[in-house]
């Protein structure tokens, strides 16, 4: 089981949404991490054969995925960031409807629906209308529809968008369970979504994979030092302007800053072990907190 990308490229007008991306994915969870607008959605849509790359090649066990056509798409499960549903459908009817689109037999559709509703924790609301579900429940229903055909490749685009912390944790645990014997590719701009479940993280910036590896490898490869320092409240603005500040913590009479910098920002700054969030801040800087339109 191997999904291989070779120099995959896609442009929209003058923007390189995906710029010579290469890599090999095998069984496990992969995190595609980057700010909004980095090209994550475009890459995922290419992997789902929804759009064709302008250049490059993608193969599944040596076969071109676009030449495989329906044979490849039967291996796929896809959850887009905004997935469509009929609001008056019950959760169960929604899954039956998607099963029919995917060509599942009635007996198989019922068996898979029952199993997946239990797995994603929606058995008790199976007869509830989709429009009545909470955001977290809708995302879980989305995971269930992506899993109906028992896919070898599960592609999830910003699956935790809009979820509260409790639902995010539940979602991460669910993905870890689903990752057995399949490729799971999860795109996000939220570090915690992939930090503890992804075996490999690919950092995407301006359409390119600028860094990849385990969370530990990415942290160990950090080219700058992470510092903790105390500053007076009236100096915080200057530090925010002059440095990459990962965290601001107000204490009595002073403020503790976590800063990514090649040199100590203050004489009494103390070096600390970098985290994946520090790596993210280093590569994206102030853009790490911006909201841009996804490509």
mmCIF file of C-alpha atoms in Angstrom:
data_model
loop_
_atom_site.group_PDB
_atom_site.id
_atom_site.type_symbol
_atom_site.label_atom_id
_atom_site.label_comp_id
_atom_site.label_asym_id
_atom_site.label_seq_id
_atom_site.Cartn_x
_atom_site.Cartn_y
_atom_site.Cartn_z
ATOM 1 C CA UNK A 1 0.000 0.000 0.000
ATOM 2 C CA UNK A 2 1.818 3.071 -1.273
ATOM 3 C CA UNK A 3 0.626 6.453 -2.534
ATOM 4 C CA UNK A 4 3.485 8.251 -4.262
ATOM 5 C CA UNK A 5 3.586 11.892 -5.372
ATOM 6 C CA UNK A 6 6.251 13.040 -7.811
ATOM 7 C CA UNK A 7 6.742 16.741 -8.545
ATOM 8 C CA UNK A 8 3.004 17.471 -8.387
ATOM 9 C CA UNK A 9 2.276 21.049 -9.497
ATOM 10 C CA UNK A 10 -0.894 23.106 -9.914
ATOM 11 C CA UNK A 11 -1.240 26.849 -10.564
ATOM 12 C CA UNK A 12 -4.190 29.206 -10.598
ATOM 13 C CA UNK A 13 -3.370 32.272 -12.680
ATOM 14 C CA UNK A 14 -0.120 33.546 -11.175
ATOM 15 C CA UNK A 15 -0.345 31.574 -7.928
ATOM 16 C CA UNK A 16 1.451 28.244 -7.448
ATOM 17 C CA UNK A 17 -1.106 26.556 -5.201
ATOM 18 C CA UNK A 18 0.874 23.296 -5.297
ATOM 19 C CA UNK A 19 4.523 23.655 -6.234
ATOM 20 C CA UNK A 20 6.536 20.514 -7.094
ATOM 21 C CA UNK A 21 5.295 18.409 -4.189
ATOM 22 C CA UNK A 22 6.837 14.954 -3.800
ATOM 23 C CA UNK A 23 6.488 12.297 -1.140
ATOM 24 C CA UNK A 24 5.467 8.729 -0.318
ATOM 25 C CA UNK A 25 2.565 7.814 1.960
ATOM 26 C CA UNK A 26 2.112 4.373 3.490
ATOM 27 C CA UNK A 27 -0.148 3.054 6.234
ATOM 28 C CA UNK A 28 -0.551 5.542 9.108
ATOM 29 C CA UNK A 29 -1.643 9.081 9.940
ATOM 30 C CA UNK A 30 -0.073 11.990 8.066
ATOM 31 C CA UNK A 31 -0.596 15.594 9.066
ATOM 32 C CA UNK A 32 -0.537 18.312 6.403
ATOM 33 C CA UNK A 33 0.109 21.421 8.463
ATOM 34 C CA UNK A 34 0.046 24.994 7.193
ATOM 35 C CA UNK A 35 -1.760 28.312 7.391
ATOM 36 C CA UNK A 36 -4.911 28.917 5.367
ATOM 37 C CA UNK A 37 -3.917 29.595 1.772
ATOM 38 C CA UNK A 38 -0.859 27.319 1.850
ATOM 39 C CA UNK A 39 -2.302 25.010 -0.836
ATOM 40 C CA UNK A 40 -3.490 22.145 1.373
ATOM 41 C CA UNK A 41 -7.015 21.984 -0.045
ATOM 42 C CA UNK A 42 -5.767 22.053 -3.635
ATOM 43 C CA UNK A 43 -3.381 19.178 -2.950
ATOM 44 C CA UNK A 44 -6.153 17.145 -1.343
ATOM 45 C CA UNK A 45 -8.521 17.785 -4.237
ATOM 46 C CA UNK A 46 -5.807 16.555 -6.612
ATOM 47 C CA UNK A 47 -5.348 13.401 -4.516
ATOM 48 C CA UNK A 48 -9.114 12.836 -4.755
ATOM 49 C CA UNK A 49 -8.913 13.296 -8.579
ATOM 50 C CA UNK A 50 -11.324 16.237 -8.380
ATOM 51 C CA UNK A 51 -8.807 18.367 -10.266
ATOM 52 C CA UNK A 52 -5.809 17.396 -12.360
ATOM 53 C CA UNK A 53 -2.287 18.630 -11.684
ATOM 54 C CA UNK A 54 -0.624 20.744 -14.349
ATOM 55 C CA UNK A 55 2.509 18.637 -13.994
ATOM 56 C CA UNK A 56 3.817 15.695 -12.010
ATOM 57 C CA UNK A 57 2.459 12.256 -11.263
ATOM 58 C CA UNK A 58 0.600 10.416 -8.500
ATOM 59 C CA UNK A 59 0.604 6.620 -8.332
ATOM 60 C CA UNK A 60 -1.121 4.027 -6.159
ATOM 61 C CA UNK A 61 1.033 0.908 -5.910
ATOM 62 C CA UNK A 62 2.703 1.951 -9.146
ATOM 63 C CA UNK A 63 -0.464 2.783 -11.121
ATOM 64 C CA UNK A 64 -1.370 6.307 -12.192
ATOM 65 C CA UNK A 65 -4.427 7.329 -10.152
ATOM 66 C CA UNK A 66 -6.031 9.253 -13.009
ATOM 67 C CA UNK A 67 -5.633 6.285 -15.354
ATOM 68 C CA UNK A 68 -7.201 4.014 -12.688
ATOM 69 C CA UNK A 69 -10.388 6.124 -12.650
ATOM 70 C CA UNK A 70 -13.211 4.500 -10.686
ATOM 71 C CA UNK A 71 -10.948 1.730 -9.422
ATOM 72 C CA UNK A 72 -8.904 4.332 -7.522
ATOM 73 C CA UNK A 73 -11.920 6.310 -6.304
ATOM 74 C CA UNK A 74 -13.354 3.162 -4.738
ATOM 75 C CA UNK A 75 -10.292 3.160 -2.507
ATOM 76 C CA UNK A 76 -11.000 6.708 -1.320
ATOM 77 C CA UNK A 77 -12.850 8.230 1.595
ATOM 78 C CA UNK A 78 -13.030 12.034 1.541
ATOM 79 C CA UNK A 79 -14.296 14.583 4.025
ATOM 80 C CA UNK A 80 -14.090 18.115 2.594
ATOM 81 C CA UNK A 81 -14.036 21.094 4.908
ATOM 82 C CA UNK A 82 -17.633 21.941 3.949
ATOM 83 C CA UNK A 83 -19.487 18.752 3.068
ATOM 84 C CA UNK A 84 -23.020 18.807 1.739
ATOM 85 C CA UNK A 85 -26.080 17.080 3.155
ATOM 86 C CA UNK A 86 -29.854 17.323 2.974
ATOM 87 C CA UNK A 87 -30.867 18.989 6.257
ATOM 88 C CA UNK A 88 -34.143 17.062 6.543
ATOM 89 C CA UNK A 89 -32.427 13.686 6.235
ATOM 90 C CA UNK A 90 -31.904 11.758 9.445
ATOM 91 C CA UNK A 91 -28.321 10.717 10.169
ATOM 92 C CA UNK A 92 -29.153 7.143 9.198
ATOM 93 C CA UNK A 93 -30.912 8.151 5.968
ATOM 94 C CA UNK A 94 -27.990 10.413 5.079
ATOM 95 C CA UNK A 95 -25.583 7.480 5.375
ATOM 96 C CA UNK A 96 -27.927 5.225 3.363
ATOM 97 C CA UNK A 97 -28.063 7.915 0.663
ATOM 98 C CA UNK A 98 -24.259 8.226 0.487
ATOM 99 C CA UNK A 99 -24.022 4.418 0.423
ATOM 100 C CA UNK A 100 -26.219 4.328 -2.681
ATOM 101 C CA UNK A 101 -24.036 6.950 -4.376
ATOM 102 C CA UNK A 102 -20.960 4.844 -3.576
ATOM 103 C CA UNK A 103 -22.644 1.775 -5.058
ATOM 104 C CA UNK A 104 -22.924 -0.265 -1.868
ATOM 105 C CA UNK A 105 -25.486 -3.055 -1.754
ATOM 106 C CA UNK A 106 -28.419 -2.556 0.623
ATOM 107 C CA UNK A 107 -27.263 -5.257 3.046
ATOM 108 C CA UNK A 108 -23.703 -3.897 3.071
ATOM 109 C CA UNK A 109 -24.933 -0.317 3.501
ATOM 110 C CA UNK A 110 -27.035 -1.256 6.531
ATOM 111 C CA UNK A 111 -24.216 -3.243 8.130
ATOM 112 C CA UNK A 112 -21.620 -0.509 7.553
ATOM 113 C CA UNK A 113 -24.018 2.222 8.722
ATOM 114 C CA UNK A 114 -24.818 0.411 11.972
ATOM 115 C CA UNK A 115 -21.142 -0.258 12.654
ATOM 116 C CA UNK A 116 -19.994 3.278 11.864
ATOM 117 C CA UNK A 117 -22.761 4.984 13.839
ATOM 118 C CA UNK A 118 -21.581 3.006 16.840
ATOM 119 C CA UNK A 119 -17.933 3.763 16.115
ATOM 120 C CA UNK A 120 -18.421 7.542 15.816
ATOM 121 C CA UNK A 121 -20.802 7.700 18.760
ATOM 122 C CA UNK A 122 -23.986 8.615 16.877
ATOM 123 C CA UNK A 123 -26.111 5.503 17.429
ATOM 124 C CA UNK A 124 -28.370 7.313 19.885
ATOM 125 C CA UNK A 125 -29.130 10.116 17.381
ATOM 126 C CA UNK A 126 -29.432 7.999 14.233
ATOM 127 C CA UNK A 127 -33.041 9.174 13.710
ATOM 128 C CA UNK A 128 -32.254 12.820 14.382
ATOM 129 C CA UNK A 129 -32.277 15.211 11.420
ATOM 130 C CA UNK A 130 -28.900 16.394 10.194
ATOM 131 C CA UNK A 131 -29.849 20.054 10.652
ATOM 132 C CA UNK A 132 -30.443 19.394 14.363
ATOM 133 C CA UNK A 133 -26.942 18.045 15.014
ATOM 134 C CA UNK A 134 -24.218 20.013 16.766
ATOM 135 C CA UNK A 135 -21.089 20.940 14.815
ATOM 136 C CA UNK A 136 -19.141 18.075 16.353
ATOM 137 C CA UNK A 137 -21.858 15.557 15.543
ATOM 138 C CA UNK A 138 -21.989 16.735 11.926
ATOM 139 C CA UNK A 139 -18.230 16.249 11.587
ATOM 140 C CA UNK A 140 -18.579 12.756 13.031
ATOM 141 C CA UNK A 141 -21.362 12.028 10.527
ATOM 142 C CA UNK A 142 -18.967 13.291 7.851
ATOM 143 C CA UNK A 143 -16.303 10.837 9.013
ATOM 144 C CA UNK A 144 -18.869 8.037 8.914
ATOM 145 C CA UNK A 145 -19.854 8.806 5.310
ATOM 146 C CA UNK A 146 -16.186 8.878 4.297
ATOM 147 C CA UNK A 147 -15.690 5.439 5.862
ATOM 148 C CA UNK A 148 -18.750 3.711 4.336
ATOM 149 C CA UNK A 149 -16.750 2.011 1.593
ATOM 150 C CA UNK A 150 -13.986 0.965 4.037
ATOM 151 C CA UNK A 151 -11.409 3.090 2.152
ATOM 152 C CA UNK A 152 -7.693 2.374 1.942
ATOM 153 C CA UNK A 153 -7.072 6.138 1.722
ATOM 154 C CA UNK A 154 -8.924 8.523 4.041
ATOM 155 C CA UNK A 155 -8.507 12.233 3.226
ATOM 156 C CA UNK A 156 -9.787 14.826 5.694
ATOM 157 C CA UNK A 157 -9.674 18.553 4.976
ATOM 158 C CA UNK A 158 -9.733 20.690 8.163
ATOM 159 C CA UNK A 159 -11.986 18.150 9.925
ATOM 160 C CA UNK A 160 -11.927 19.914 13.314
ATOM 161 C CA UNK A 161 -12.815 23.391 12.018
ATOM 162 C CA UNK A 162 -15.259 25.017 14.424
ATOM 163 C CA UNK A 163 -15.131 22.241 17.038
ATOM 164 C CA UNK A 164 -14.687 22.871 20.750
ATOM 165 C CA UNK A 165 -11.652 21.368 22.595
ATOM 166 C CA UNK A 166 -13.615 18.356 23.871
ATOM 167 C CA UNK A 167 -14.816 17.437 20.363
ATOM 168 C CA UNK A 168 -11.283 17.950 18.994
ATOM 169 C CA UNK A 169 -9.922 15.397 21.450
ATOM 170 C CA UNK A 170 -12.703 12.954 20.597
ATOM 171 C CA UNK A 171 -12.015 13.465 16.889
ATOM 172 C CA UNK A 172 -8.278 12.828 17.286
ATOM 173 C CA UNK A 173 -8.956 9.616 19.208
ATOM 174 C CA UNK A 174 -11.364 8.481 16.506
ATOM 175 C CA UNK A 175 -8.816 9.131 13.755
ATOM 176 C CA UNK A 176 -6.171 7.143 15.608
ATOM 177 C CA UNK A 177 -8.581 4.218 15.746
ATOM 178 C CA UNK A 178 -9.453 4.513 12.048
ATOM 179 C CA UNK A 179 -5.804 4.664 10.950
ATOM 180 C CA UNK A 180 -5.189 0.929 11.216
ATOM 181 C CA UNK A 181 -4.258 -0.590 7.858
ATOM 182 C CA UNK A 182 -4.993 2.559 5.853
ATOM 183 C CA UNK A 183 -3.504 5.909 4.904
ATOM 184 C CA UNK A 184 -5.079 8.837 6.736
ATOM 185 C CA UNK A 185 -4.141 12.305 5.487
ATOM 186 C CA UNK A 186 -5.361 15.143 7.670
ATOM 187 C CA UNK A 187 -4.938 18.800 6.729
ATOM 188 C CA UNK A 188 -5.123 21.523 9.367
ATOM 189 C CA UNK A 189 -3.714 24.843 10.518
ATOM 190 C CA UNK A 190 -4.101 23.796 14.163
ATOM 191 C CA UNK A 191 -0.922 22.216 15.531
ATOM 192 C CA UNK A 192 -2.613 20.227 18.306
ATOM 193 C CA UNK A 193 -4.791 18.387 15.756
ATOM 194 C CA UNK A 194 -1.790 16.439 14.443
ATOM 195 C CA UNK A 195 0.904 16.743 17.115
ATOM 196 C CA UNK A 196 -0.091 13.591 19.012
ATOM 197 C CA UNK A 197 -1.636 11.358 16.334
ATOM 198 C CA UNK A 198 0.414 11.889 13.159
ATOM 199 C CA UNK A 199 3.348 9.601 12.540
ATOM 200 C CA UNK A 200 4.648 12.125 10.009
ATOM 201 C CA UNK A 201 3.913 15.819 9.623
ATOM 202 C CA UNK A 202 4.397 17.729 6.381
ATOM 203 C CA UNK A 203 4.741 21.476 6.776
ATOM 204 C CA UNK A 204 3.257 23.208 3.720
ATOM 205 C CA UNK A 205 4.030 26.819 2.853
ATOM 206 C CA UNK A 206 3.292 28.687 -0.401
ATOM 207 C CA UNK A 207 2.437 25.422 -2.154
ATOM 208 C CA UNK A 208 5.612 23.603 -1.153
ATOM 209 C CA UNK A 209 6.442 20.999 1.492
ATOM 210 C CA UNK A 210 9.173 22.893 3.334
ATOM 211 C CA UNK A 211 9.757 20.298 6.056
ATOM 212 C CA UNK A 212 8.570 16.799 6.917
ATOM 213 C CA UNK A 213 9.208 14.262 9.645
ATOM 214 C CA UNK A 214 7.926 13.094 13.007
ATOM 215 C CA UNK A 215 6.978 15.808 15.528
ATOM 216 C CA UNK A 216 10.177 15.022 17.412
ATOM 217 C CA UNK A 217 12.309 15.286 14.265
ATOM 218 C CA UNK A 218 10.763 18.635 13.352
ATOM 219 C CA UNK A 219 11.362 19.982 16.855
ATOM 220 C CA UNK A 220 14.950 18.696 16.916
ATOM 221 C CA UNK A 221 15.633 20.373 13.545
ATOM 222 C CA UNK A 222 14.565 23.790 14.853
ATOM 223 C CA UNK A 223 17.207 26.258 13.539
ATOM 224 C CA UNK A 224 16.565 28.880 16.220
ATOM 225 C CA UNK A 225 16.322 28.741 20.010
ATOM 226 C CA UNK A 226 13.180 29.037 22.114
ATOM 227 C CA UNK A 227 13.503 31.428 25.060
ATOM 228 C CA UNK A 228 11.410 32.178 28.142
ATOM 229 C CA UNK A 229 11.860 35.643 29.580
ATOM 230 C CA UNK A 230 10.172 38.122 31.918
ATOM 231 C CA UNK A 231 9.476 41.680 30.764
ATOM 232 C CA UNK A 232 7.630 44.696 32.118
ATOM 233 C CA UNK A 233 4.034 45.086 30.847
ATOM 234 C CA UNK A 234 4.885 48.351 29.059
ATOM 235 C CA UNK A 235 7.581 46.579 26.974
ATOM 236 C CA UNK A 236 5.377 43.770 25.633
ATOM 237 C CA UNK A 237 4.362 45.726 22.524
ATOM 238 C CA UNK A 238 7.978 46.216 21.483
ATOM 239 C CA UNK A 239 8.740 42.501 21.867
ATOM 240 C CA UNK A 240 5.659 41.552 19.855
ATOM 241 C CA UNK A 241 6.851 43.881 17.111
ATOM 242 C CA UNK A 242 10.501 42.771 17.100
ATOM 243 C CA UNK A 243 10.313 39.028 17.822
ATOM 244 C CA UNK A 244 8.331 35.894 17.023
ATOM 245 C CA UNK A 245 6.377 35.504 20.251
ATOM 246 C CA UNK A 246 4.811 32.072 20.802
ATOM 247 C CA UNK A 247 3.074 32.812 24.083
ATOM 248 C CA UNK A 248 2.262 35.725 26.387
ATOM 249 C CA UNK A 249 1.470 35.005 30.033
ATOM 250 C CA UNK A 250 0.481 37.753 32.436
ATOM 251 C CA UNK A 251 1.883 37.412 35.949
ATOM 252 C CA UNK A 252 1.841 39.750 38.933
ATOM 253 C CA UNK A 253 3.667 42.912 37.900
ATOM 254 C CA UNK A 254 5.332 41.354 34.838
ATOM 255 C CA UNK A 255 4.716 39.334 31.678
ATOM 256 C CA UNK A 256 6.308 36.014 30.699
ATOM 257 C CA UNK A 257 7.078 35.691 26.992
ATOM 258 C CA UNK A 258 7.996 32.620 24.969
ATOM 259 C CA UNK A 259 10.119 33.790 22.040
ATOM 260 C CA UNK A 260 11.680 32.081 19.028
ATOM 261 C CA UNK A 261 14.966 33.822 18.252
ATOM 262 C CA UNK A 262 18.544 33.051 17.220
ATOM 263 C CA UNK A 263 19.812 35.173 20.122
ATOM 264 C CA UNK A 264 18.600 35.703 23.674
ATOM 265 C CA UNK A 265 15.979 38.496 23.676
ATOM 266 C CA UNK A 266 16.951 39.603 27.198
ATOM 267 C CA UNK A 267 20.072 39.025 29.336
ATOM 268 C CA UNK A 268 18.141 36.783 31.757
ATOM 269 C CA UNK A 269 16.246 34.759 29.074
ATOM 270 C CA UNK A 270 16.294 31.000 29.628
ATOM 271 C CA UNK A 271 16.489 28.535 26.725
ATOM 272 C CA UNK A 272 13.727 25.920 26.524
ATOM 273 C CA UNK A 273 12.992 22.759 24.513
ATOM 274 C CA UNK A 274 11.125 23.648 21.281
ATOM 275 C CA UNK A 275 7.653 22.286 20.612
ATOM 276 C CA UNK A 276 5.861 21.752 17.313
ATOM 277 C CA UNK A 277 4.030 25.048 17.882
ATOM 278 C CA UNK A 278 7.418 26.783 18.069
ATOM 279 C CA UNK A 279 8.420 25.162 14.769
ATOM 280 C CA UNK A 280 5.152 26.330 13.217
ATOM 281 C CA UNK A 281 5.731 29.873 14.462
ATOM 282 C CA UNK A 282 9.296 29.898 13.153
ATOM 283 C CA UNK A 283 8.235 28.962 9.619
ATOM 284 C CA UNK A 284 5.060 31.034 9.408
ATOM 285 C CA UNK A 285 5.789 33.914 11.774
ATOM 286 C CA UNK A 286 2.914 36.319 12.325
ATOM 287 C CA UNK A 287 0.928 34.568 9.557
ATOM 288 C CA UNK A 288 0.414 31.615 11.881
ATOM 289 C CA UNK A 289 -2.538 33.440 13.397
ATOM 290 C CA UNK A 290 -4.034 34.949 10.263
ATOM 291 C CA UNK A 291 -7.139 33.732 8.502
ATOM 292 C CA UNK A 292 -6.763 33.653 4.721
ATOM 293 C CA UNK A 293 -8.877 32.214 1.949
ATOM 294 C CA UNK A 294 -7.977 28.544 1.357
ATOM 295 C CA UNK A 295 -6.653 27.556 -2.050
#
